[in-house]
PDB file of N, CA and C in Angstrom:
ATOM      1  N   UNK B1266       0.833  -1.185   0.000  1.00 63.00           N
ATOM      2  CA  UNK B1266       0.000   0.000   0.000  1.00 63.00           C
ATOM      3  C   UNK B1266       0.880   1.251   0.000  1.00 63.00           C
ATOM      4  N   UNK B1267      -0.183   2.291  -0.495  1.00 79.00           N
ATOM      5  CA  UNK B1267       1.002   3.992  -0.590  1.00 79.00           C
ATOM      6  C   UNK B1267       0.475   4.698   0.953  1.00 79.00           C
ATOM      7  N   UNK B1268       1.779   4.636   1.712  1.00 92.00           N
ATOM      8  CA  UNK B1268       1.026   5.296   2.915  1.00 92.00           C
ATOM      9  C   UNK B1268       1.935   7.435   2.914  1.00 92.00           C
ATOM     10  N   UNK B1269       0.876   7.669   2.158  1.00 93.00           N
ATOM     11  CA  UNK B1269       1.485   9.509   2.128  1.00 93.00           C
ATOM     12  C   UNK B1269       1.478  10.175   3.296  1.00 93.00           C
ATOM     13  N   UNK B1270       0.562   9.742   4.251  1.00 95.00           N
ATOM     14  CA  UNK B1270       0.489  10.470   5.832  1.00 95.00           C
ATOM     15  C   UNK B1270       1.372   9.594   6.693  1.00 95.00           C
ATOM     16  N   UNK B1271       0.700   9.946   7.947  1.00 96.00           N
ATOM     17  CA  UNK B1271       0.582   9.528   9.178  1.00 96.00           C
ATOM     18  C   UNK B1271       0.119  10.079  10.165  1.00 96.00           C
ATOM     19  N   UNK B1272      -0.595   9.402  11.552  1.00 97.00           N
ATOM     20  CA  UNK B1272      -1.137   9.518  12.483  1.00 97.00           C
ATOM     21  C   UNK B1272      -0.438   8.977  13.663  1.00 97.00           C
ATOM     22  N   UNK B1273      -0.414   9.771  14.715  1.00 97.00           N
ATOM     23  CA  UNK B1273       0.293   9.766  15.999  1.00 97.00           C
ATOM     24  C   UNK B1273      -0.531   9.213  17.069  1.00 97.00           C
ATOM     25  N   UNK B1274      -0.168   7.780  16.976  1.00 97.00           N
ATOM     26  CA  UNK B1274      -1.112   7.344  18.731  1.00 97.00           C
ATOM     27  C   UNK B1274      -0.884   7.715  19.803  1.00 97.00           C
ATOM     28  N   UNK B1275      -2.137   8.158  20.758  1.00 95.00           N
ATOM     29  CA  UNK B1275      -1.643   8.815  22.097  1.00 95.00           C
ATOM     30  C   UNK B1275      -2.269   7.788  23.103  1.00 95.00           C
ATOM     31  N   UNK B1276      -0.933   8.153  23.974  1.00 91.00           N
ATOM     32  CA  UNK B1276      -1.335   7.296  25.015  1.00 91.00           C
ATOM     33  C   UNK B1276      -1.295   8.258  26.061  1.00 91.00           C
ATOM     34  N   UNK B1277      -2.404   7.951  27.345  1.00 85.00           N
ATOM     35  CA  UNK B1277      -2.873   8.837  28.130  1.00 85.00           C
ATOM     36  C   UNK B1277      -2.208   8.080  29.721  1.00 85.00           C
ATOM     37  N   UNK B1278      -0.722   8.835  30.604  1.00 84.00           N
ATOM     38  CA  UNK B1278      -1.014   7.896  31.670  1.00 84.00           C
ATOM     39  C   UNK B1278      -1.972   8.205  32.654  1.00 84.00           C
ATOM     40  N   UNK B1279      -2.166   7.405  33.560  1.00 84.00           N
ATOM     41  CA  UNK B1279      -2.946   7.537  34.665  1.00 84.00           C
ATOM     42  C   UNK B1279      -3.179   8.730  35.394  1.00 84.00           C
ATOM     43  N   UNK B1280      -4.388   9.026  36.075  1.00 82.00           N
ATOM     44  CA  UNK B1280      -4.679  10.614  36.552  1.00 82.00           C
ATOM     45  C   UNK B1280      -4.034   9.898  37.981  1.00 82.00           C
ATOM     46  N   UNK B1281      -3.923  11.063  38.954  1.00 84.00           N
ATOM     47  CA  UNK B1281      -3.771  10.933  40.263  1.00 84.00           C
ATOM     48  C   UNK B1281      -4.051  11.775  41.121  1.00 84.00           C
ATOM     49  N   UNK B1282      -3.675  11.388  42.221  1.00 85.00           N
ATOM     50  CA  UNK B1282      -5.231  12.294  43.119  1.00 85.00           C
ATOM     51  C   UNK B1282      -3.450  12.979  44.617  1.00 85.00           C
ATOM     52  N   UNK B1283      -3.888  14.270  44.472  1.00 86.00           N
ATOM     53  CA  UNK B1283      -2.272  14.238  45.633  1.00 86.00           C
ATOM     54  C   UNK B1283      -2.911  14.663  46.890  1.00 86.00           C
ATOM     55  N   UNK B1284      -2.346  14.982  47.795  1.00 89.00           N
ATOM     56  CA  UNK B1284      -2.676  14.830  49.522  1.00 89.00           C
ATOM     57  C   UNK B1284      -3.247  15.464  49.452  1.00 89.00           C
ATOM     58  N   UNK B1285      -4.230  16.857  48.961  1.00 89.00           N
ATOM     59  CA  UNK B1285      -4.779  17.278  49.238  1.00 89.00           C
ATOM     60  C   UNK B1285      -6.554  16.898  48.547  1.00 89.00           C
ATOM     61  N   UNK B1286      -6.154  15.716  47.701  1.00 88.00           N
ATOM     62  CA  UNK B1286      -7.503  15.295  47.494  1.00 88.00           C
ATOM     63  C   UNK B1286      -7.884  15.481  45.882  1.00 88.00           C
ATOM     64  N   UNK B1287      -7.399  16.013  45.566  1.00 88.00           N
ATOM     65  CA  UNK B1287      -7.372  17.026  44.308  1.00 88.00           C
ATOM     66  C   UNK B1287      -6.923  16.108  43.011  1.00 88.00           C
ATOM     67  N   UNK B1288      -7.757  15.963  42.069  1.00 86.00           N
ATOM     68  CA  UNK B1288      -7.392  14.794  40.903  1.00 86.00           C
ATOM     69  C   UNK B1288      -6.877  15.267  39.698  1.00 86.00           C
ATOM     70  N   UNK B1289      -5.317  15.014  39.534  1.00 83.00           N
ATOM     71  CA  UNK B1289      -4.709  15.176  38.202  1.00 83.00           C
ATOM     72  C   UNK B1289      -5.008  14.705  37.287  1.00 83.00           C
ATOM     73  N   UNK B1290      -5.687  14.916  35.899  1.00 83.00           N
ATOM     74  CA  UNK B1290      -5.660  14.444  34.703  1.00 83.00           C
ATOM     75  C   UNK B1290      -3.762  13.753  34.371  1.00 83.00           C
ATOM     76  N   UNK B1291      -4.099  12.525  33.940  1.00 83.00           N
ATOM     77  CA  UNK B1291      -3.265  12.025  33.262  1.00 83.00           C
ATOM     78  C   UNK B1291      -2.595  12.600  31.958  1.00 83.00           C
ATOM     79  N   UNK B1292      -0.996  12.476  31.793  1.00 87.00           N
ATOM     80  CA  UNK B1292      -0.677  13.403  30.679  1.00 87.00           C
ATOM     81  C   UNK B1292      -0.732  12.161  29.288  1.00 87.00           C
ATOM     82  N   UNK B1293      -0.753  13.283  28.394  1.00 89.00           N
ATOM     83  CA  UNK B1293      -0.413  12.388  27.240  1.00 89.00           C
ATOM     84  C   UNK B1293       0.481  12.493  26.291  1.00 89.00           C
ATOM     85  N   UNK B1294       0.841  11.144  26.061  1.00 92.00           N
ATOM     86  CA  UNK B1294       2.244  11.522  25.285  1.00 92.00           C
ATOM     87  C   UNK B1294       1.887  10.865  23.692  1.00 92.00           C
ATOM     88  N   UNK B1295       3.355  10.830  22.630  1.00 94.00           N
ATOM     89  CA  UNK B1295       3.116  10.196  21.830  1.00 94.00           C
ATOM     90  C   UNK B1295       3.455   8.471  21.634  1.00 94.00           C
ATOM     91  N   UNK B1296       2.977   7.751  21.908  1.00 94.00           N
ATOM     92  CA  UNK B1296       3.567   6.373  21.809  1.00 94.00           C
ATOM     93  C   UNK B1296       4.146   5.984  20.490  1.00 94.00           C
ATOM     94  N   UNK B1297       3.388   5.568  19.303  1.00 96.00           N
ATOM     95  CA  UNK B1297       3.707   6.298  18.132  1.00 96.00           C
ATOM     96  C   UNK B1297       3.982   6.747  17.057  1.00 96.00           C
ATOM     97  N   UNK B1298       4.375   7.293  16.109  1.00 97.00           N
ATOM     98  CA  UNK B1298       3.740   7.549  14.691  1.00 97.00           C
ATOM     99  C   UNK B1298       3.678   6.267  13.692  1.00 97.00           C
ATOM    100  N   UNK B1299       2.495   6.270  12.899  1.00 96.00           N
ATOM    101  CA  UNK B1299       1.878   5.049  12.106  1.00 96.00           C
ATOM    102  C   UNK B1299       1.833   5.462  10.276  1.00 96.00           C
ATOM    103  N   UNK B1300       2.764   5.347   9.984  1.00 97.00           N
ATOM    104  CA  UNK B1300       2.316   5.854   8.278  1.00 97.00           C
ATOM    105  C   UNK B1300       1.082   5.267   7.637  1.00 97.00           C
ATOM    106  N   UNK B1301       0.684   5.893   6.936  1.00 97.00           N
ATOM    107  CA  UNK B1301      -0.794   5.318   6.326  1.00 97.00           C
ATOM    108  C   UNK B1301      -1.210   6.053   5.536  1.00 97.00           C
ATOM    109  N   UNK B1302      -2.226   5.910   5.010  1.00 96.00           N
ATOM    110  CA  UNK B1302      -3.379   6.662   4.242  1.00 96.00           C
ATOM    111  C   UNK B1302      -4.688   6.610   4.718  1.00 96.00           C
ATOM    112  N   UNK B1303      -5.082   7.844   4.810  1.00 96.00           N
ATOM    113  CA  UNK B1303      -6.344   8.771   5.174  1.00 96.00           C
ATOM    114  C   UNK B1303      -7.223   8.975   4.001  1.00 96.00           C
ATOM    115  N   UNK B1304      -8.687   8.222   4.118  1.00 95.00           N
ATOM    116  CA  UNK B1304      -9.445   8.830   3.229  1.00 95.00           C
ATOM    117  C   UNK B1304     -10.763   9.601   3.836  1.00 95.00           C
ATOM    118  N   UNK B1305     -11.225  10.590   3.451  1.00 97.00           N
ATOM    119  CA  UNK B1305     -13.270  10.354   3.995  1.00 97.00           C
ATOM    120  C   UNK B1305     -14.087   8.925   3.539  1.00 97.00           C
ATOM    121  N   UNK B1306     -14.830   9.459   4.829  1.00 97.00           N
ATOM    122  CA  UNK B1306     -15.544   8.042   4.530  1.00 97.00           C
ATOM    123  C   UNK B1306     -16.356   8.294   6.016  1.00 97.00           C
ATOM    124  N   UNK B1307     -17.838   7.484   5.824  1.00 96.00           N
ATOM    125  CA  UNK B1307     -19.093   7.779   6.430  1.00 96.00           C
ATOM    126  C   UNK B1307     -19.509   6.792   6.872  1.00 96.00           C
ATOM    127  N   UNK B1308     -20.854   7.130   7.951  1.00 96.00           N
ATOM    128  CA  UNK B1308     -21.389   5.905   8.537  1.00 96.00           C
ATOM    129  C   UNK B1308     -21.811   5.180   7.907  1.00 96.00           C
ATOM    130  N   UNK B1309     -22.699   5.775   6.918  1.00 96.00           N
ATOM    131  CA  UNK B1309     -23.400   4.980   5.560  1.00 96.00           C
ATOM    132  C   UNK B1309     -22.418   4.138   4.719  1.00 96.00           C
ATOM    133  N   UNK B1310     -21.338   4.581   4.794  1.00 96.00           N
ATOM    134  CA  UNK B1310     -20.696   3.584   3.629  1.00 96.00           C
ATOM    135  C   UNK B1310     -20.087   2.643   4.737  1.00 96.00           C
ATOM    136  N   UNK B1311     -19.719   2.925   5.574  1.00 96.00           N
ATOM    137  CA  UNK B1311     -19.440   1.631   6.488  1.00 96.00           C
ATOM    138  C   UNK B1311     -20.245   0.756   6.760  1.00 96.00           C
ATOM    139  N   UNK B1312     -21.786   1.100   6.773  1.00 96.00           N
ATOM    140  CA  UNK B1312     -22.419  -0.156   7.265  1.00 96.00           C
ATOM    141  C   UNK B1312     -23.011  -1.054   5.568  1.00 96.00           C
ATOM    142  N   UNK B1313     -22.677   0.553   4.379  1.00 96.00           N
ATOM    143  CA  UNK B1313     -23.128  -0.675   3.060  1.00 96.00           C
ATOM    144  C   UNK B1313     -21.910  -1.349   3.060  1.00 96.00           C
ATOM    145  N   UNK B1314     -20.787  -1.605   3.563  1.00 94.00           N
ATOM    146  CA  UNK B1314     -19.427  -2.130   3.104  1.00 94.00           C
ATOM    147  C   UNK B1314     -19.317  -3.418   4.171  1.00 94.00           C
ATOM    148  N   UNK B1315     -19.368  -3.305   4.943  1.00 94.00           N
ATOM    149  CA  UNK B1315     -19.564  -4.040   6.344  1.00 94.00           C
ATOM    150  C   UNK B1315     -20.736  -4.377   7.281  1.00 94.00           C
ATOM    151  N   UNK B1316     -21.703  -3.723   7.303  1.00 95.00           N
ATOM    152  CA  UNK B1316     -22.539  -4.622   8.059  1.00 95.00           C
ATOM    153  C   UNK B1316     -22.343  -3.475   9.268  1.00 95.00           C
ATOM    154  N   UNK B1317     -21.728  -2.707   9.602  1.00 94.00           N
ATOM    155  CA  UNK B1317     -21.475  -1.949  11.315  1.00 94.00           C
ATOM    156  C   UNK B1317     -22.071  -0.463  11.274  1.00 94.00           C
ATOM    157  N   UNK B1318     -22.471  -0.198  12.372  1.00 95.00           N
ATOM    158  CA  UNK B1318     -23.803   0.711  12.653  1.00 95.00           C
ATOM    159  C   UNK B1318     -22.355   1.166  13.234  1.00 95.00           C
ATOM    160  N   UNK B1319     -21.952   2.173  12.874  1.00 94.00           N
ATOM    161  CA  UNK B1319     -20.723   3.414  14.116  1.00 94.00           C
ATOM    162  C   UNK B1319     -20.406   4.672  13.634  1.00 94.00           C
ATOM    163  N   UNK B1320     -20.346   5.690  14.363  1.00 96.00           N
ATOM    164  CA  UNK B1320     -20.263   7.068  13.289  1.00 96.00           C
ATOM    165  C   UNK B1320     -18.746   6.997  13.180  1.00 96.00           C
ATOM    166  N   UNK B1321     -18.636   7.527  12.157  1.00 97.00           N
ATOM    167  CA  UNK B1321     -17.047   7.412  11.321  1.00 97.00           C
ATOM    168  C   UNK B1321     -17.148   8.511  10.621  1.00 97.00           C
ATOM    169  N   UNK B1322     -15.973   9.032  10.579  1.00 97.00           N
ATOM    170  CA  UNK B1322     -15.674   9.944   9.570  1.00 97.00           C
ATOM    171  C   UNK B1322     -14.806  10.377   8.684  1.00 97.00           C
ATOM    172  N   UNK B1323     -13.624   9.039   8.606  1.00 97.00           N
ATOM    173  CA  UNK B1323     -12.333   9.210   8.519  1.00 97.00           C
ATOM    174  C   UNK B1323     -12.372   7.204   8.173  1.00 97.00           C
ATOM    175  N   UNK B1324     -11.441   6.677   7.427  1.00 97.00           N
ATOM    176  CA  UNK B1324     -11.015   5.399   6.678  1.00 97.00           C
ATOM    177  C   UNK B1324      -9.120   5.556   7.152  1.00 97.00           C
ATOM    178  N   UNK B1325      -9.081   4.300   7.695  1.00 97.00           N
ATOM    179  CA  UNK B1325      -7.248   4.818   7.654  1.00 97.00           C
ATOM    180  C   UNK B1325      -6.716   3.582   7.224  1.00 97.00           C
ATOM    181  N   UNK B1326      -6.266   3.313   6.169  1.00 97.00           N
ATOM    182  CA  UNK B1326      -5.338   2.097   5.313  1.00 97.00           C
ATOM    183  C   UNK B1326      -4.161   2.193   6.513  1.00 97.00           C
ATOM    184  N   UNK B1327      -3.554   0.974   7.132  1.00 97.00           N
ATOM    185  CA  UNK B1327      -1.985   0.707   7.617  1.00 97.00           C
ATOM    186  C   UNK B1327      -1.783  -0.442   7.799  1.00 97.00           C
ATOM    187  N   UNK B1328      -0.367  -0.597   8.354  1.00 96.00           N
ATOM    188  CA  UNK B1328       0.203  -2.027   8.343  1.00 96.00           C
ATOM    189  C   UNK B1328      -0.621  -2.505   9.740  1.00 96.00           C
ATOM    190  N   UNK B1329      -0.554  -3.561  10.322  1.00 96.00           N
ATOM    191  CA  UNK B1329      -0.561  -4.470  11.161  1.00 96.00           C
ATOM    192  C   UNK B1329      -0.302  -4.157  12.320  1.00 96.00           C
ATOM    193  N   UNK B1330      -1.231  -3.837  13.205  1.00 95.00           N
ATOM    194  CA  UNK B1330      -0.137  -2.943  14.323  1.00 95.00           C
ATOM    195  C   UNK B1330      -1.255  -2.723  15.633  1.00 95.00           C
ATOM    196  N   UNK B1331      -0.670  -3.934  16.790  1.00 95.00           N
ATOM    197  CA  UNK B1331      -0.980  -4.396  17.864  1.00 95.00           C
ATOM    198  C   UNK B1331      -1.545  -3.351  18.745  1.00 95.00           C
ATOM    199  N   UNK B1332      -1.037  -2.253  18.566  1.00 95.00           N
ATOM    200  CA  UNK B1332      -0.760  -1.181  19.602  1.00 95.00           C
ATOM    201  C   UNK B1332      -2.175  -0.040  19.211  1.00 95.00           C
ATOM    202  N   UNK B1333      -2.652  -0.258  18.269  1.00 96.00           N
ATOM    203  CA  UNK B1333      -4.200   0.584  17.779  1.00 96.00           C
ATOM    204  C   UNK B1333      -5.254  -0.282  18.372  1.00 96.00           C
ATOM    205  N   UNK B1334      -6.403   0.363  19.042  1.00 96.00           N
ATOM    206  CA  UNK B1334      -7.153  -0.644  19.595  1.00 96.00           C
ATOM    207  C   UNK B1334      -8.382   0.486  19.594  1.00 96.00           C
ATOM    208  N   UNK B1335      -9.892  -0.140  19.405  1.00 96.00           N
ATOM    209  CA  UNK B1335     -11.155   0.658  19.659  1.00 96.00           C
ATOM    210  C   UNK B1335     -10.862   1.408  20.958  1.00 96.00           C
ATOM    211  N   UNK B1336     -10.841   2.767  21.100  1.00 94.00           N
ATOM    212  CA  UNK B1336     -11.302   3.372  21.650  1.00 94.00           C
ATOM    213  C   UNK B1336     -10.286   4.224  22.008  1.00 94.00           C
ATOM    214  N   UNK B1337      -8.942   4.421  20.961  1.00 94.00           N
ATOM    215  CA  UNK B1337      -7.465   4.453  20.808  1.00 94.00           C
ATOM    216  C   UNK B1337      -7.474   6.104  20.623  1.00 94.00           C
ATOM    217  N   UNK B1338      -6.501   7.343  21.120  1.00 95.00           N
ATOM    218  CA  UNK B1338      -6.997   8.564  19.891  1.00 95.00           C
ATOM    219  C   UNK B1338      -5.688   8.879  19.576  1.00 95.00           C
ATOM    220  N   UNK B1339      -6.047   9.315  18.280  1.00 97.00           N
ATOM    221  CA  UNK B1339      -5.009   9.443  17.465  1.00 97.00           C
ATOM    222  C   UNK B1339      -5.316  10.874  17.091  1.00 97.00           C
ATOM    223  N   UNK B1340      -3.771  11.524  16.229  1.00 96.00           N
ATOM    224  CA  UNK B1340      -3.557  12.961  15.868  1.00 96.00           C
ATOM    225  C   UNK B1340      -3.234  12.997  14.718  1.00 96.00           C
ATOM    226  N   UNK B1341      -4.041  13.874  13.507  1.00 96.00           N
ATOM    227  CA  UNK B1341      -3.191  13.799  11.804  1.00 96.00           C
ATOM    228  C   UNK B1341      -2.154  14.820  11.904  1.00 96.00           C
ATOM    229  N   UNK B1342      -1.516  14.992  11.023  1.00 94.00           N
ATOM    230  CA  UNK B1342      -0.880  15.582  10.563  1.00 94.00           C
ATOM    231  C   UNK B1342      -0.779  17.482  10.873  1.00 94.00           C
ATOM    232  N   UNK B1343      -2.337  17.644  10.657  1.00 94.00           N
ATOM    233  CA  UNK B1343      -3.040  18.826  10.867  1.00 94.00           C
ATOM    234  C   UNK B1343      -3.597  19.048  12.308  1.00 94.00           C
ATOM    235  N   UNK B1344      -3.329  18.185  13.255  1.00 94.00           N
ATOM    236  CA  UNK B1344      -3.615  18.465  14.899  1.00 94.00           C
ATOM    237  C   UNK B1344      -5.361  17.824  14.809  1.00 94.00           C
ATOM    238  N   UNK B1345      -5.566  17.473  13.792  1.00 96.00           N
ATOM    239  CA  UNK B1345      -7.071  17.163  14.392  1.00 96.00           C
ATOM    240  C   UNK B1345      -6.821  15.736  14.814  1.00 96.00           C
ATOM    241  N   UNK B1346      -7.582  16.020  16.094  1.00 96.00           N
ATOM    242  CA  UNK B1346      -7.970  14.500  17.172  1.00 96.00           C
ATOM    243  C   UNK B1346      -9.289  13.860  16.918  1.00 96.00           C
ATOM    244  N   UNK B1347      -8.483  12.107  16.616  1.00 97.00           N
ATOM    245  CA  UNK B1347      -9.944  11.342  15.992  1.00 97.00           C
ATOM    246  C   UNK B1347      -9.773  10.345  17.260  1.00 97.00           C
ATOM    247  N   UNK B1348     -10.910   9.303  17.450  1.00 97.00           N
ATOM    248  CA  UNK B1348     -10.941   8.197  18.375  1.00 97.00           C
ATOM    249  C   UNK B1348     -11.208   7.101  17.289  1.00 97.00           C
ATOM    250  N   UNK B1349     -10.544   5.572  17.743  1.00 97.00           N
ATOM    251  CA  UNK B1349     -10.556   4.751  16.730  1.00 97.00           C
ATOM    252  C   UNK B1349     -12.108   4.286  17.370  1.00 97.00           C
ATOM    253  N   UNK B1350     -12.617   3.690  15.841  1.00 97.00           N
ATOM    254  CA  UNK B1350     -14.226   3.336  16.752  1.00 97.00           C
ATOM    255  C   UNK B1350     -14.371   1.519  16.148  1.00 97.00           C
ATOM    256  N   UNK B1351     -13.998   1.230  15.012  1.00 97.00           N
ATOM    257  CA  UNK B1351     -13.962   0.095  14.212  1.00 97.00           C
ATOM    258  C   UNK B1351     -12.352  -0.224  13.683  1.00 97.00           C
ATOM    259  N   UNK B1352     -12.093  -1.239  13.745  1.00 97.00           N
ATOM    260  CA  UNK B1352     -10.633  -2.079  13.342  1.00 97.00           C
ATOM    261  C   UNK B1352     -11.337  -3.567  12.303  1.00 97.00           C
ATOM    262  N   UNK B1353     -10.746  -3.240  11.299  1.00 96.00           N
ATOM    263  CA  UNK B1353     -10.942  -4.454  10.633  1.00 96.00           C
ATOM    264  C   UNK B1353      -9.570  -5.013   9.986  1.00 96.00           C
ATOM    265  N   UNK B1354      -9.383  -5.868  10.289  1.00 96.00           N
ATOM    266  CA  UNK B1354      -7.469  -6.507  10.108  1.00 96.00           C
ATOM    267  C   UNK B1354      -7.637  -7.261   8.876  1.00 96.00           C
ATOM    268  N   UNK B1355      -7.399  -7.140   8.180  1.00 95.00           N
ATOM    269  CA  UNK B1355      -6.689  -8.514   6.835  1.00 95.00           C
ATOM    270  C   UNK B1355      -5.885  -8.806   7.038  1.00 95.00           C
ATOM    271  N   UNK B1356      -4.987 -10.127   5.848  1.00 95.00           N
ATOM    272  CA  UNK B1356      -4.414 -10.494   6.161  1.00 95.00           C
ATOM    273  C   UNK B1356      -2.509  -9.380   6.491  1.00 95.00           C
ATOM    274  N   UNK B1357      -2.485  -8.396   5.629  1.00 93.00           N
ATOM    275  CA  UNK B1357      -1.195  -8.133   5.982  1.00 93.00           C
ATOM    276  C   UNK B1357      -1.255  -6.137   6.090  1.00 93.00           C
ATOM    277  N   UNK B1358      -2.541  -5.906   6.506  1.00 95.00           N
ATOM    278  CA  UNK B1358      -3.263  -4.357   6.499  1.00 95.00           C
ATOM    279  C   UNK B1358      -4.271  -4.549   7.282  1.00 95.00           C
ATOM    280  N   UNK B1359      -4.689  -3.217   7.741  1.00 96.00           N
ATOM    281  CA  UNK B1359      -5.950  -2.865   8.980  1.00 96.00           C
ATOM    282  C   UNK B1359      -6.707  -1.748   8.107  1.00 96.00           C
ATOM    283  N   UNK B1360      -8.223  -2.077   8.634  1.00 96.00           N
ATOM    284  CA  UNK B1360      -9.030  -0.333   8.044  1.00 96.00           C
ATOM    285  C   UNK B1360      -9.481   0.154   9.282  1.00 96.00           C
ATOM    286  N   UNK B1361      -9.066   0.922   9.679  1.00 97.00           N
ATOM    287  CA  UNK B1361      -9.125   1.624  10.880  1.00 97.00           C
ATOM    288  C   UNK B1361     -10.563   2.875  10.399  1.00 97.00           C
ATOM    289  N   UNK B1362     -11.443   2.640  11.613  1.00 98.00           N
ATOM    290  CA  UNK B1362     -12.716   3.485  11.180  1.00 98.00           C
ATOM    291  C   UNK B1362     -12.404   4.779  12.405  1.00 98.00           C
ATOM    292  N   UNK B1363     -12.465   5.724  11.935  1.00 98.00           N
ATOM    293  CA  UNK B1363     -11.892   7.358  12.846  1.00 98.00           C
ATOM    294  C   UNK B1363     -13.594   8.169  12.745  1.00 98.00           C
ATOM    295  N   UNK B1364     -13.335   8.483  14.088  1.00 98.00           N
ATOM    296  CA  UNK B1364     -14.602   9.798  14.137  1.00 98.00           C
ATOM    297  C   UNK B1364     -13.654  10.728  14.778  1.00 98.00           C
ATOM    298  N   UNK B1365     -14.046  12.403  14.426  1.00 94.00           N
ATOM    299  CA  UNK B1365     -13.872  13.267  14.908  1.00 94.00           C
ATOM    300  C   UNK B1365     -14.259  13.732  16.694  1.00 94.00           C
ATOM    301  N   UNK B1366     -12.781  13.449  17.039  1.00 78.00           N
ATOM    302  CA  UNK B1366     -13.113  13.639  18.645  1.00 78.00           C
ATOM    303  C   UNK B1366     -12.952  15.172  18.921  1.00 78.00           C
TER     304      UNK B1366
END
């Protein structure tokens, strides 16, 4: 496959709470960058293509890669933040289904 982009997985650590009671949001970093290709693409064509009811707004062609998981968020190129909502794996590529978080 032609992968012209890429998307940056974030990983979020743990919040914590310090002596005075008070709860830190967890920071987030980049774990990390995934080359690929980005297309549009809709709920409607996901469920005529597949069968799955999920809002999507975003198609992401990439390699094989353990570390992307439903409910994953990722960053393009351009700073916009998507959440992974659908993963469908073949045999040697993934279609990663993205909504606008």
């Amino acid at each position: 496959m032609f992968y012209n982009k890429s998307l940056s997985l974030l990983t979020i650590s743990e919040g914590t709470v310090d002596d005075l009671g008070i709860y830190h949001v967890g920071i987030e970093t980049v774990l990390k960058t995934i080359p690929c290709d980005i297309q549009p693409y809709s709920s409607e064509l996901l469920y005529r293509d597949y069968g799955f009811r999920e809002q999507v707004t975003k198609r992401v062609f990439c390699n094989l890669d353990s570390d992307i998981k439903n409910g994953s968020i990722v960053i393009d190129e351009a700073g916009q933040r998507y959440m992974v909502k659908k993963i469908i794996e073949w045999d040697d590529y993934m279609d990663v289904m993205l909504y606008d978080k």
